[in-house]
JSON list of N, CA and C in Angstrom, two decimals:
[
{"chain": "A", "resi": 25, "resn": "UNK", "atom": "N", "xyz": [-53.46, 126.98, 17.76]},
{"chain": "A", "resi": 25, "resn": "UNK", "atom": "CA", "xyz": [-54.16, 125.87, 18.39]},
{"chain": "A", "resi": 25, "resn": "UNK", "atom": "C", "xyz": [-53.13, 124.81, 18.78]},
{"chain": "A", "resi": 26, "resn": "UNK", "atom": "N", "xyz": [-53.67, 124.01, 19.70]},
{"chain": "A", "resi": 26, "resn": "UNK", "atom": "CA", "xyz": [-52.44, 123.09, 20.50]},
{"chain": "A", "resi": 26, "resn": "UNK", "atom": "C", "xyz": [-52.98, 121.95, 20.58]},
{"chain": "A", "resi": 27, "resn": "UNK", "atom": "N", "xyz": [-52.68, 120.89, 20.68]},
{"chain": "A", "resi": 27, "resn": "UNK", "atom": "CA", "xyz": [-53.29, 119.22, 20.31]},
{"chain": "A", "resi": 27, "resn": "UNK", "atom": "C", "xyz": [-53.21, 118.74, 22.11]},
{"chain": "A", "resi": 28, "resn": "UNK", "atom": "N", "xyz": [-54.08, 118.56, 22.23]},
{"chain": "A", "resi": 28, "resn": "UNK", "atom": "CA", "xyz": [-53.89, 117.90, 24.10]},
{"chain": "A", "resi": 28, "resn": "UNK", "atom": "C", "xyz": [-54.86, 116.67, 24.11]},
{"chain": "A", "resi": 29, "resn": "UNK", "atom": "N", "xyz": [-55.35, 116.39, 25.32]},
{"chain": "A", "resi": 29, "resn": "UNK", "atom": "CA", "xyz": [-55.96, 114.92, 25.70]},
{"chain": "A", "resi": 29, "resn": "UNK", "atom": "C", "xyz": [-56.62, 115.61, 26.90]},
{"chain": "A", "resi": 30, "resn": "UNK", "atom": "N", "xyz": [-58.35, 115.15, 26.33]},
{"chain": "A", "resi": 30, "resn": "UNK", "atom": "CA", "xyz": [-59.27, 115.39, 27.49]},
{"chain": "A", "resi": 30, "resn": "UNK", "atom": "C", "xyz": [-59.40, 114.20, 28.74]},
{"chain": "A", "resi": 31, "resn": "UNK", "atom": "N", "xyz": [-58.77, 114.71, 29.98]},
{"chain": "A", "resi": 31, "resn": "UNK", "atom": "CA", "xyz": [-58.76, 113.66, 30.85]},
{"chain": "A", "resi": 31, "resn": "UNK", "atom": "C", "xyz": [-59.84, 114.29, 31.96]},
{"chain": "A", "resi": 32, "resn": "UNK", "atom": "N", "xyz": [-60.25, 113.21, 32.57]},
{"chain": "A", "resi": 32, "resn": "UNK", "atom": "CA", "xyz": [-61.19, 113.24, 33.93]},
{"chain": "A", "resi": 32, "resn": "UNK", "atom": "C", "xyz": [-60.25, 112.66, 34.75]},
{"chain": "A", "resi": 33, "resn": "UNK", "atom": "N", "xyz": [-60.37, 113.70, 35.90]},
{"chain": "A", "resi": 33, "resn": "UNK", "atom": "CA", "xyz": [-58.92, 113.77, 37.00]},
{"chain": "A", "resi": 33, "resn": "UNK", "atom": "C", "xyz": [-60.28, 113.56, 38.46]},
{"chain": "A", "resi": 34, "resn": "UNK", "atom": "N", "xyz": [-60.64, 111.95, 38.54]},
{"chain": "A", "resi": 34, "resn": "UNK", "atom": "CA", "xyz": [-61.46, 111.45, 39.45]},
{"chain": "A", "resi": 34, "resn": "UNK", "atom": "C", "xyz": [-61.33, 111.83, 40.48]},
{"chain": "A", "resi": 35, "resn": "UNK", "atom": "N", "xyz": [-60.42, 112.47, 41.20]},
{"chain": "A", "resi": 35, "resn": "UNK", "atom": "CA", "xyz": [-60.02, 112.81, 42.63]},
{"chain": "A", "resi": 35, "resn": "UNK", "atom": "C", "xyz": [-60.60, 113.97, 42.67]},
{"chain": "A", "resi": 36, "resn": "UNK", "atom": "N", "xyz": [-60.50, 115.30, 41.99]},
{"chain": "A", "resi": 36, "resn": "UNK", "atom": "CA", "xyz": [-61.03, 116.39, 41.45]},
{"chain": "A", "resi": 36, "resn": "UNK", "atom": "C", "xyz": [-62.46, 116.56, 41.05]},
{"chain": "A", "resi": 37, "resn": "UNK", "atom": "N", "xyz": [-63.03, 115.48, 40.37]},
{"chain": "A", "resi": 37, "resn": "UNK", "atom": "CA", "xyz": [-64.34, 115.38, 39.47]},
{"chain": "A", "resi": 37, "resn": "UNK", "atom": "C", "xyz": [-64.68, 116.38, 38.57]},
{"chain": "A", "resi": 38, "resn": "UNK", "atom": "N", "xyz": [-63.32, 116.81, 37.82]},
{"chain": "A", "resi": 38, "resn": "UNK", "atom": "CA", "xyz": [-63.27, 117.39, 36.96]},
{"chain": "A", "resi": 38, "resn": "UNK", "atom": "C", "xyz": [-62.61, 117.18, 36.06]},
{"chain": "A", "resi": 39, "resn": "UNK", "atom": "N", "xyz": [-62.67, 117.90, 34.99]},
{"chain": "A", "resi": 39, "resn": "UNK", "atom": "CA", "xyz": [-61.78, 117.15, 33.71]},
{"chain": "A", "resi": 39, "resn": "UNK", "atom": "C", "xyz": [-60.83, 118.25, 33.51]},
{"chain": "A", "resi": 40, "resn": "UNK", "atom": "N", "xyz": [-59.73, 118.19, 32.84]},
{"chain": "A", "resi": 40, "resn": "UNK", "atom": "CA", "xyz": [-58.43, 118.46, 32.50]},
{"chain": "A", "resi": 40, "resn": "UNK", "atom": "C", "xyz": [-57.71, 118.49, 30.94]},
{"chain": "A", "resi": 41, "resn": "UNK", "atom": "N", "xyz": [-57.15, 119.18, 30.13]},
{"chain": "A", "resi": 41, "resn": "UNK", "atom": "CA", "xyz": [-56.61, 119.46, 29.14]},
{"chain": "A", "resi": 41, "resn": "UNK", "atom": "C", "xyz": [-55.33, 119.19, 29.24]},
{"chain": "A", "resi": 42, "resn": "UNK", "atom": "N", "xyz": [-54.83, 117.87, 29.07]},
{"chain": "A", "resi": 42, "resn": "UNK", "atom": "CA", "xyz": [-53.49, 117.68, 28.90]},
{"chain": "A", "resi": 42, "resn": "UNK", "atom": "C", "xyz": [-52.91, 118.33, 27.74]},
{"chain": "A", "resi": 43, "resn": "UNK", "atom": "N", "xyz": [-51.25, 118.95, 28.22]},
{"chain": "A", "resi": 43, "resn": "UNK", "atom": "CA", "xyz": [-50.64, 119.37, 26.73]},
{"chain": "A", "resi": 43, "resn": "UNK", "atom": "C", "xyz": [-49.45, 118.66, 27.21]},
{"chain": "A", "resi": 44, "resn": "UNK", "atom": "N", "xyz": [-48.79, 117.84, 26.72]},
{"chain": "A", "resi": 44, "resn": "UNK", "atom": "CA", "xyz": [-47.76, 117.19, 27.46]},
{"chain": "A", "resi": 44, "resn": "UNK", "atom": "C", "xyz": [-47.75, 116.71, 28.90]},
{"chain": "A", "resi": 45, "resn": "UNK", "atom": "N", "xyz": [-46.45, 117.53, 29.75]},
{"chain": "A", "resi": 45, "resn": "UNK", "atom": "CA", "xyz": [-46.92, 116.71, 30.71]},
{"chain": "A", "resi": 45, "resn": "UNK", "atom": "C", "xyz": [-47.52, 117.93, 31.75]},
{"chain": "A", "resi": 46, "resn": "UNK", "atom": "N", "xyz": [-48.36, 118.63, 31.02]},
{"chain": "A", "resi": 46, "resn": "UNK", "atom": "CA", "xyz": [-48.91, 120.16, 32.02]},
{"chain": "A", "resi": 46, "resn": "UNK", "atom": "C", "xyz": [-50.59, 119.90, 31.84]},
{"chain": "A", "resi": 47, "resn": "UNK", "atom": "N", "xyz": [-51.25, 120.17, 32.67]},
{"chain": "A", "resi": 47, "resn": "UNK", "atom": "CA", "xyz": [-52.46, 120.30, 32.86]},
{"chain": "A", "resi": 47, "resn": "UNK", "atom": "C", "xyz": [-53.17, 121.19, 32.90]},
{"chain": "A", "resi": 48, "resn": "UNK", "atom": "N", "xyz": [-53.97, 121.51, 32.27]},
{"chain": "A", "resi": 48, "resn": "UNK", "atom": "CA", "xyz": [-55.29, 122.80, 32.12]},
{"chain": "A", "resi": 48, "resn": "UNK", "atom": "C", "xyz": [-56.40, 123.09, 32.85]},
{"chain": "A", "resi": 49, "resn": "UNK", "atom": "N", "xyz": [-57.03, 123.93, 33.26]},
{"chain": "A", "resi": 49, "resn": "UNK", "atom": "CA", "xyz": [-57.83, 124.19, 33.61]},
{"chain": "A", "resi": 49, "resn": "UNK", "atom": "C", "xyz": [-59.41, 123.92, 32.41]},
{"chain": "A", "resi": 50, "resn": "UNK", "atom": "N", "xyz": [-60.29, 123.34, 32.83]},
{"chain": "A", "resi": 50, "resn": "UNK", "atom": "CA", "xyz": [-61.29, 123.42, 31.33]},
{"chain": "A", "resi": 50, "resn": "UNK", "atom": "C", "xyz": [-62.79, 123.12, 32.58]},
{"chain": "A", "resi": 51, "resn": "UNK", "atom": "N", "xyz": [-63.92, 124.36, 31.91]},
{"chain": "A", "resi": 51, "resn": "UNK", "atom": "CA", "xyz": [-64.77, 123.73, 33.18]},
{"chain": "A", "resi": 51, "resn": "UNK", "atom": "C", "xyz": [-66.11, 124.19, 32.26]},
{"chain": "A", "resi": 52, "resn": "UNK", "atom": "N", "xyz": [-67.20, 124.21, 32.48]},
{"chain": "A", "resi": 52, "resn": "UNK", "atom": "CA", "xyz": [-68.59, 124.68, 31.57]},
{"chain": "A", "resi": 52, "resn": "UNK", "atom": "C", "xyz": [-68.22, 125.78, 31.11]},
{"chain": "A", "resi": 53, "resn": "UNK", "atom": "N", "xyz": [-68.59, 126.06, 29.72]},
{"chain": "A", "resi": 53, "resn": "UNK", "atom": "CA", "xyz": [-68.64, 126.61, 28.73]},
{"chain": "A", "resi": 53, "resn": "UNK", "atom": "C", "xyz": [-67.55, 126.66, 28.32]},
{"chain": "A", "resi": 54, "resn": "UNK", "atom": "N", "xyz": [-66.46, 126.12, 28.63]},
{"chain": "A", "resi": 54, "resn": "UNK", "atom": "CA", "xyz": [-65.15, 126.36, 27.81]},
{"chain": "A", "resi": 54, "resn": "UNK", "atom": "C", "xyz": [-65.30, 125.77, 26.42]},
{"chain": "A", "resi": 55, "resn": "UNK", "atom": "N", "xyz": [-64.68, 126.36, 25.21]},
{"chain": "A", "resi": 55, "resn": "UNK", "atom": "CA", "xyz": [-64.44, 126.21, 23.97]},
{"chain": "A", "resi": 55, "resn": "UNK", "atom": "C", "xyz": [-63.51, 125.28, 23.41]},
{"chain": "A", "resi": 56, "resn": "UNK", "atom": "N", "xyz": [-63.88, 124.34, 23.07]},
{"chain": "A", "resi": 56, "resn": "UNK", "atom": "CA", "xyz": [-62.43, 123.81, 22.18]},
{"chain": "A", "resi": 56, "resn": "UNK", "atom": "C", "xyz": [-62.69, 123.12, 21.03]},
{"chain": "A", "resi": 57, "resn": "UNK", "atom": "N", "xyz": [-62.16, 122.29, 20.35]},
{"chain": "A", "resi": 57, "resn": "UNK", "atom": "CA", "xyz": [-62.02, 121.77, 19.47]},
{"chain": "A", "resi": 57, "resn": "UNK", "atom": "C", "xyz": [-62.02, 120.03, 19.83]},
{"chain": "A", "resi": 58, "resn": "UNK", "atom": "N", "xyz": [-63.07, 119.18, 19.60]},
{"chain": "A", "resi": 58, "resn": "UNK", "atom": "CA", "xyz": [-62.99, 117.85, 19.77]},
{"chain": "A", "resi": 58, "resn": "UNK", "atom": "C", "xyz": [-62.52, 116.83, 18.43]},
{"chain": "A", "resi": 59, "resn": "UNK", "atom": "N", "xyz": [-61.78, 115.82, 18.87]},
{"chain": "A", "resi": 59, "resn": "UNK", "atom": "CA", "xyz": [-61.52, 114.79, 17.51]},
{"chain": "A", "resi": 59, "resn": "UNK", "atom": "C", "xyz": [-62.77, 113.72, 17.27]},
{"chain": "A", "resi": 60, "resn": "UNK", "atom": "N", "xyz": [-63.02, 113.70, 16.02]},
{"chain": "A", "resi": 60, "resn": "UNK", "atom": "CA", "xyz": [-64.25, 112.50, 16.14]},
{"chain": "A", "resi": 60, "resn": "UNK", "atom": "C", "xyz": [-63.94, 112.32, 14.77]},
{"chain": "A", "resi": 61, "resn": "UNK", "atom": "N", "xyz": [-63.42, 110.93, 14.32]},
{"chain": "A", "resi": 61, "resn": "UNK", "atom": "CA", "xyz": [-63.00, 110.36, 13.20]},
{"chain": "A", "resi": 61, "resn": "UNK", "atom": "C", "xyz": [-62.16, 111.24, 12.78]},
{"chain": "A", "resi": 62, "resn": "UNK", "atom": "N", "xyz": [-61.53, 111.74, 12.69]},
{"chain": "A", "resi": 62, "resn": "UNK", "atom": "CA", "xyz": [-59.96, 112.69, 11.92]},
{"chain": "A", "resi": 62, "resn": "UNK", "atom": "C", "xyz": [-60.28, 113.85, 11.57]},
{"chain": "A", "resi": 63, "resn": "UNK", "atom": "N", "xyz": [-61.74, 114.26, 12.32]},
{"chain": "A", "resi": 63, "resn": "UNK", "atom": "CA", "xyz": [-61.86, 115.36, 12.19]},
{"chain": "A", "resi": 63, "resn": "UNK", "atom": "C", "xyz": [-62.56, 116.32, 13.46]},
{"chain": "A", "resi": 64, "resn": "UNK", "atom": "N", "xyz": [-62.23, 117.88, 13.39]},
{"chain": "A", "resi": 64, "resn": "UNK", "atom": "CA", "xyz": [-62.28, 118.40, 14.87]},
{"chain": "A", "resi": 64, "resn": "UNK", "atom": "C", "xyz": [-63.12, 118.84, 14.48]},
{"chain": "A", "resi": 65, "resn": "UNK", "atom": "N", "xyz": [-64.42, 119.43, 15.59]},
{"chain": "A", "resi": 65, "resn": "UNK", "atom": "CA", "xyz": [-65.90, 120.10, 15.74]},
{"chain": "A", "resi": 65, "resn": "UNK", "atom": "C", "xyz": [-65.58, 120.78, 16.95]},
{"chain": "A", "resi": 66, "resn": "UNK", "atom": "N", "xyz": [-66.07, 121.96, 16.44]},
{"chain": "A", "resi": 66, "resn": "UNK", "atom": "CA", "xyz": [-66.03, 123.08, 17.39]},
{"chain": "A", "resi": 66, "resn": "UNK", "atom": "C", "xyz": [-67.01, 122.24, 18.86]},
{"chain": "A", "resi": 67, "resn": "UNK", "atom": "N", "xyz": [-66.48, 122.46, 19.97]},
{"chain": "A", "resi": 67, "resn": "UNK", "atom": "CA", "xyz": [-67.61, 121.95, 21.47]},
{"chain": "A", "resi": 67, "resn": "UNK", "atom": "C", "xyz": [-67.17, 123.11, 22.13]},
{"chain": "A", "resi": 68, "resn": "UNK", "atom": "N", "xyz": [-68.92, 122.40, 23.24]},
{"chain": "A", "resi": 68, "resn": "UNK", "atom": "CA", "xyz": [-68.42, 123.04, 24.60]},
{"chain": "A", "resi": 68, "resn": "UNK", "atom": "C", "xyz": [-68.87, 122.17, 25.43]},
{"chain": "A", "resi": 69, "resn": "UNK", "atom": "N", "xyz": [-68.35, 122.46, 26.58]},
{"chain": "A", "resi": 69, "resn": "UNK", "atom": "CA", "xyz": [-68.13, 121.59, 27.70]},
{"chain": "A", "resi": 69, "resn": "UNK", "atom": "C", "xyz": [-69.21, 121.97, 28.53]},
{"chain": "A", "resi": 70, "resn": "UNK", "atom": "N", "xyz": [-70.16, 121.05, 28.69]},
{"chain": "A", "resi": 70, "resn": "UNK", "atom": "CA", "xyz": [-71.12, 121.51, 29.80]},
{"chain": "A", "resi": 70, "resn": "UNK", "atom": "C", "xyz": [-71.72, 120.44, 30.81]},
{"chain": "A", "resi": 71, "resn": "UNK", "atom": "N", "xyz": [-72.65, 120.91, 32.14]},
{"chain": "A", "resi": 71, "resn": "UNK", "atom": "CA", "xyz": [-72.90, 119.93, 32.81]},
{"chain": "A", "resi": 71, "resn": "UNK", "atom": "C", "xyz": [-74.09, 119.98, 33.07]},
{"chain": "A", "resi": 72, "resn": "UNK", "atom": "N", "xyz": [-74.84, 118.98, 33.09]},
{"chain": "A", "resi": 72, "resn": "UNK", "atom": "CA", "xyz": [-76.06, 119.18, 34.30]},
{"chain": "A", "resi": 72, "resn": "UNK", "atom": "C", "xyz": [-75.85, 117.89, 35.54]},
{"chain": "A", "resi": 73, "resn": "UNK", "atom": "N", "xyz": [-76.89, 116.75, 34.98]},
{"chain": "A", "resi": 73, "resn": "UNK", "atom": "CA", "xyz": [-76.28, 115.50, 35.71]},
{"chain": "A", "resi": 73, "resn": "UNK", "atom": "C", "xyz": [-75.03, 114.71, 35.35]},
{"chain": "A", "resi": 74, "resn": "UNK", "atom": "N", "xyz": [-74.49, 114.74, 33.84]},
{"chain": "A", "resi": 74, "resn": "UNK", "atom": "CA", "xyz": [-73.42, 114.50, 33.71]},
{"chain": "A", "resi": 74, "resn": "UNK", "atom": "C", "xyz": [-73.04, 115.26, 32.95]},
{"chain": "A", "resi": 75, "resn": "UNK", "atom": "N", "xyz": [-71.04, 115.21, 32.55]},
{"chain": "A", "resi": 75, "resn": "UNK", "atom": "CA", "xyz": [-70.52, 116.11, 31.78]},
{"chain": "A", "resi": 75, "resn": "UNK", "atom": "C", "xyz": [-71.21, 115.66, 30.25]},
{"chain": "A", "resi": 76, "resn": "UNK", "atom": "N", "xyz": [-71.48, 116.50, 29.23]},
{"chain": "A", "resi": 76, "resn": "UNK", "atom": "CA", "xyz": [-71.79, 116.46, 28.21]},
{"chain": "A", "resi": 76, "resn": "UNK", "atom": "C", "xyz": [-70.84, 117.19, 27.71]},
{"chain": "A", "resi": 77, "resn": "UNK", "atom": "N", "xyz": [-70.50, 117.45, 25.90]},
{"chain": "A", "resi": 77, "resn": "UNK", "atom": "CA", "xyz": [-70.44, 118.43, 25.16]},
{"chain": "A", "resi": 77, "resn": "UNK", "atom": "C", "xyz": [-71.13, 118.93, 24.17]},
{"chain": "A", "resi": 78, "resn": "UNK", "atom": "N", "xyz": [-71.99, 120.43, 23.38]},
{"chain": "A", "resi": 78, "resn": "UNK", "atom": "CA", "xyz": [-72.28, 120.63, 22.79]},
{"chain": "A", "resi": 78, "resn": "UNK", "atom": "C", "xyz": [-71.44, 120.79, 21.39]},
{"chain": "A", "resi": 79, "resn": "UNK", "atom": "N", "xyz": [-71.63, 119.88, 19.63]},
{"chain": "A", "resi": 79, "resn": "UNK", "atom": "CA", "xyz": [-71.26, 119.97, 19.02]},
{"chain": "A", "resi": 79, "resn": "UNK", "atom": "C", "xyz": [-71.64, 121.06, 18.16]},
{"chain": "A", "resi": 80, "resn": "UNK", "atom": "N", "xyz": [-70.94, 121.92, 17.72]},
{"chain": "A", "resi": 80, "resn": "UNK", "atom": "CA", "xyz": [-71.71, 122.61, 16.63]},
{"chain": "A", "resi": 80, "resn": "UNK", "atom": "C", "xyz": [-73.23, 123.65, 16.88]},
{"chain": "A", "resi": 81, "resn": "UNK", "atom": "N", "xyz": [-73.21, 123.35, 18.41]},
{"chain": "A", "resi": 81, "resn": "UNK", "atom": "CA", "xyz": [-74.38, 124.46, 18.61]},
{"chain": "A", "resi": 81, "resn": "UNK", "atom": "C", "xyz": [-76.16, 123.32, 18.63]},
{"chain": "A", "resi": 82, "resn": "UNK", "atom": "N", "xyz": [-75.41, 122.04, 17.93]},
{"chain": "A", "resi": 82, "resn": "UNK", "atom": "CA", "xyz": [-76.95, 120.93, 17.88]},
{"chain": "A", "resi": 82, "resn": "UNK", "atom": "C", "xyz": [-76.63, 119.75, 18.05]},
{"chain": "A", "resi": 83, "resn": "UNK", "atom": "N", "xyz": [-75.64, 118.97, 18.56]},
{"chain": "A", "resi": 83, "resn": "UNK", "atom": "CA", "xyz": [-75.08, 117.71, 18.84]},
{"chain": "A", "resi": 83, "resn": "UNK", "atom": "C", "xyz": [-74.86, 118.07, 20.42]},
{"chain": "A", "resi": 84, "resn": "UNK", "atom": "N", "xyz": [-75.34, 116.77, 21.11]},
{"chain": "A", "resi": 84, "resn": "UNK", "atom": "CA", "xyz": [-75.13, 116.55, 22.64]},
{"chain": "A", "resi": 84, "resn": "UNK", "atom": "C", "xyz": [-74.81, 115.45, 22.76]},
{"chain": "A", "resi": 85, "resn": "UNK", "atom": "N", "xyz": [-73.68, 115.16, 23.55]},
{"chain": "A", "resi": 85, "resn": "UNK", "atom": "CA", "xyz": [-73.08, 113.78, 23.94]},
{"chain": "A", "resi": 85, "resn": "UNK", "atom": "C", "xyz": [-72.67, 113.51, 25.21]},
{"chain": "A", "resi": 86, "resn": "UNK", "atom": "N", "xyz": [-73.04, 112.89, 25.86]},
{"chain": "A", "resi": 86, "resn": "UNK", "atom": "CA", "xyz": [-72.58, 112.63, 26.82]},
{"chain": "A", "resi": 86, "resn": "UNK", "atom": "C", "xyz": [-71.32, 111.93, 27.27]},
{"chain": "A", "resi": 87, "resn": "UNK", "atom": "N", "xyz": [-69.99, 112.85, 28.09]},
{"chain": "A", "resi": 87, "resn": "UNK", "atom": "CA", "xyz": [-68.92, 112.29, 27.56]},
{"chain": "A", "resi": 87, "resn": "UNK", "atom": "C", "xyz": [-68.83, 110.82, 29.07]},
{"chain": "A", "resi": 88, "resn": "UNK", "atom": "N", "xyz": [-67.74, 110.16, 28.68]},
{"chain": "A", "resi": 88, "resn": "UNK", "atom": "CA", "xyz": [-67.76, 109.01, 29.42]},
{"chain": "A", "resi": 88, "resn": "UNK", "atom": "C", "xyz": [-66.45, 109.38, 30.43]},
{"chain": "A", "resi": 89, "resn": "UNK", "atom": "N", "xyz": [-65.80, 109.62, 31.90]},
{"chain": "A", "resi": 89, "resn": "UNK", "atom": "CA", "xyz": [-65.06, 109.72, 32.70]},
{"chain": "A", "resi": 89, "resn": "UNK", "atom": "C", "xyz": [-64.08, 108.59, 32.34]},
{"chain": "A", "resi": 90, "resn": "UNK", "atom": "N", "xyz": [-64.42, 107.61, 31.82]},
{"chain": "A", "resi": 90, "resn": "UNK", "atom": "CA", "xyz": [-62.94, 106.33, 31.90]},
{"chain": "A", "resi": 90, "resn": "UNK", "atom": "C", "xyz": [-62.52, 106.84, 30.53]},
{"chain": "A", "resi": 91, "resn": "UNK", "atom": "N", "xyz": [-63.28, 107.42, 29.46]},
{"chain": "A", "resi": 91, "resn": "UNK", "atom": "CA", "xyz": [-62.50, 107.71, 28.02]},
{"chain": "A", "resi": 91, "resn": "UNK", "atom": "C", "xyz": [-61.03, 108.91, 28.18]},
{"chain": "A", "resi": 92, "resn": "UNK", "atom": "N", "xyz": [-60.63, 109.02, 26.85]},
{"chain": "A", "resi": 92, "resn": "UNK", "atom": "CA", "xyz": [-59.72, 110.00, 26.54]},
{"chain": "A", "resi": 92, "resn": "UNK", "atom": "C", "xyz": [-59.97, 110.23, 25.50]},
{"chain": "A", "resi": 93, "resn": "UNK", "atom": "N", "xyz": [-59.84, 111.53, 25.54]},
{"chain": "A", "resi": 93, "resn": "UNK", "atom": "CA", "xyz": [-60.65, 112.48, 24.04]},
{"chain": "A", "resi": 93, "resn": "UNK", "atom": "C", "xyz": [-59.58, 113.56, 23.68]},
{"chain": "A", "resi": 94, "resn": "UNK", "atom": "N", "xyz": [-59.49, 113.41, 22.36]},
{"chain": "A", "resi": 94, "resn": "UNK", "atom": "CA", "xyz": [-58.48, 114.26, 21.62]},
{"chain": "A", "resi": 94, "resn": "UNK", "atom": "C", "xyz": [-58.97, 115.60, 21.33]},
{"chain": "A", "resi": 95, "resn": "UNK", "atom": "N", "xyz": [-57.98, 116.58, 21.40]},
{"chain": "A", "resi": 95, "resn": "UNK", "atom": "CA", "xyz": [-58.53, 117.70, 21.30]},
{"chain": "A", "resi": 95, "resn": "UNK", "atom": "C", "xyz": [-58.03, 119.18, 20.92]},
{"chain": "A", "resi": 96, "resn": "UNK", "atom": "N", "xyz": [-58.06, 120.02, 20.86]},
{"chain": "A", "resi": 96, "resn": "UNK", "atom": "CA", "xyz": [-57.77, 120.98, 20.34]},
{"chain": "A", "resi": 96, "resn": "UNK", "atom": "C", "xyz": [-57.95, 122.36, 21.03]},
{"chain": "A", "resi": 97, "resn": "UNK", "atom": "N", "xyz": [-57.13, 122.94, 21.30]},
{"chain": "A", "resi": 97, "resn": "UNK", "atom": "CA", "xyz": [-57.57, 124.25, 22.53]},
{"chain": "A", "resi": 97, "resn": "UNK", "atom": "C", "xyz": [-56.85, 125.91, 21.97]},
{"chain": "A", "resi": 98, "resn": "UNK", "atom": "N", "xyz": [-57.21, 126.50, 22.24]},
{"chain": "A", "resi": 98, "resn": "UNK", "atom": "CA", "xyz": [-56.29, 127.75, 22.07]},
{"chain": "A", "resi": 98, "resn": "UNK", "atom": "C", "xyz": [-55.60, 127.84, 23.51]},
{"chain": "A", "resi": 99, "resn": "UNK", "atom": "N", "xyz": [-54.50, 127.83, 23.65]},
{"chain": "A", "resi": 99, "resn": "UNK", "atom": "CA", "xyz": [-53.89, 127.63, 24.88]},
{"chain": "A", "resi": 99, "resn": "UNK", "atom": "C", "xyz": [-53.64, 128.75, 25.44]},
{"chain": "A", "resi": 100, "resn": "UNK", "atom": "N", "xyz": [-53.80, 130.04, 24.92]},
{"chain": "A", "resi": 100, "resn": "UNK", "atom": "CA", "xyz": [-53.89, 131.54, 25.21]},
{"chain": "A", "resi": 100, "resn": "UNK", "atom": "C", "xyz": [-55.32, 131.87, 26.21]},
{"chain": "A", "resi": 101, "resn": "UNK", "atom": "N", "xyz": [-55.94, 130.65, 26.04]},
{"chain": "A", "resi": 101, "resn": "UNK", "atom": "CA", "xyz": [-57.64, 130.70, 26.78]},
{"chain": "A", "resi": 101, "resn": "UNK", "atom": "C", "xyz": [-57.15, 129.83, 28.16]},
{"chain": "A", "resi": 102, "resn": "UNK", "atom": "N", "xyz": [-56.48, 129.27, 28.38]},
{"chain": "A", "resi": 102, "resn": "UNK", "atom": "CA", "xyz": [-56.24, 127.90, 29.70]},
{"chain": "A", "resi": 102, "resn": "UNK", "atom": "C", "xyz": [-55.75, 128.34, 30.38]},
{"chain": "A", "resi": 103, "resn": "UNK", "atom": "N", "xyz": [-55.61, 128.49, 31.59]},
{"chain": "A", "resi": 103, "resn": "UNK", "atom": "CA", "xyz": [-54.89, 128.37, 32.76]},
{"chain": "A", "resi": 103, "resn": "UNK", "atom": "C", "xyz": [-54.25, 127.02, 33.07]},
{"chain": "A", "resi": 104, "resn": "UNK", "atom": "N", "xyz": [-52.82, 126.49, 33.06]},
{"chain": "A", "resi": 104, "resn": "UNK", "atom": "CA", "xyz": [-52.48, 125.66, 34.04]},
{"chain": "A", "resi": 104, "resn": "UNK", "atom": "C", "xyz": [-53.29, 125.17, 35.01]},
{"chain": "A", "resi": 105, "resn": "UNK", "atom": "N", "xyz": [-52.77, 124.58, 35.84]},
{"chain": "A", "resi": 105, "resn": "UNK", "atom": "CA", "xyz": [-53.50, 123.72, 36.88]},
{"chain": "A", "resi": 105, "resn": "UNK", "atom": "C", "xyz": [-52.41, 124.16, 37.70]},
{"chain": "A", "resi": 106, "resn": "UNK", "atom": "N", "xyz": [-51.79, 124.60, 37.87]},
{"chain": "A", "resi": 106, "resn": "UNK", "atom": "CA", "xyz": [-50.89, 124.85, 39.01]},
{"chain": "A", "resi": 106, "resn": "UNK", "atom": "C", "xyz": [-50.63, 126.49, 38.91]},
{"chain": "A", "resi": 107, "resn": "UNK", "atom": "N", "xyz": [-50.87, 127.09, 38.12]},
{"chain": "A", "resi": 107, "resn": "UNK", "atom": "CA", "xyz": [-51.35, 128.77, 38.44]},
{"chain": "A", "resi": 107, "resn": "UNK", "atom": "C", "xyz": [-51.51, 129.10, 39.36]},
{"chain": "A", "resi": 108, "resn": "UNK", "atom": "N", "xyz": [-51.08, 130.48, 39.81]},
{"chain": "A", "resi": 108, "resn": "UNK", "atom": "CA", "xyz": [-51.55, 131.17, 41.06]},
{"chain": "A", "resi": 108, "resn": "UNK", "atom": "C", "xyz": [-53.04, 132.01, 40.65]},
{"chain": "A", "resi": 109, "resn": "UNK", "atom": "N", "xyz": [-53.87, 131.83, 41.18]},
{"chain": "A", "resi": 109, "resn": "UNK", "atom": "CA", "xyz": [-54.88, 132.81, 40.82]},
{"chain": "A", "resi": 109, "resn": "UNK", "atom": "C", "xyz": [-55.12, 134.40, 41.76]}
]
């Protein structure tokens, strides 16, 4: 597992998995690991009218575009952002 920063990349209207200074691919249903008080909960990333994440399978939150959210990824699951597909 790899420690990154959930960013919303406004130009895009999508959000992003920073690991340094490289960027991820992360879009509905992706898996990761969120920080909330010093401790990580399994999420997923989903949308309808806005981005949400599901905690734990019964927590829904609606995440906020100006925040930054700590996080946790298997980086063997991400694609770059600059990948050839």
């Amino acid at each position: 597992m790899r420690r990154g920063l959930l960013v919303f990349d406004h130009h895009q209207q999508e959000w992003r998995v920073w690991i340094g200074q490289q960027p991820y691919w992360i879009g509905q249903g992706y898996a990761f690991d969120l920080r909330i008080q010093n401790r990580y909960l399994h999420a997923y990333l989903e949308k309808d009218f806005d981005w949400f994440v599901t905690l734990d399978s019964d927590v829904r939150f609606v995440l906020h575009t100006f925040e930054v959210y700590k996080v946790r990824i298997e980086i063997q699951n991400y694609l770059p952002v600059n990948a050839p597909f």
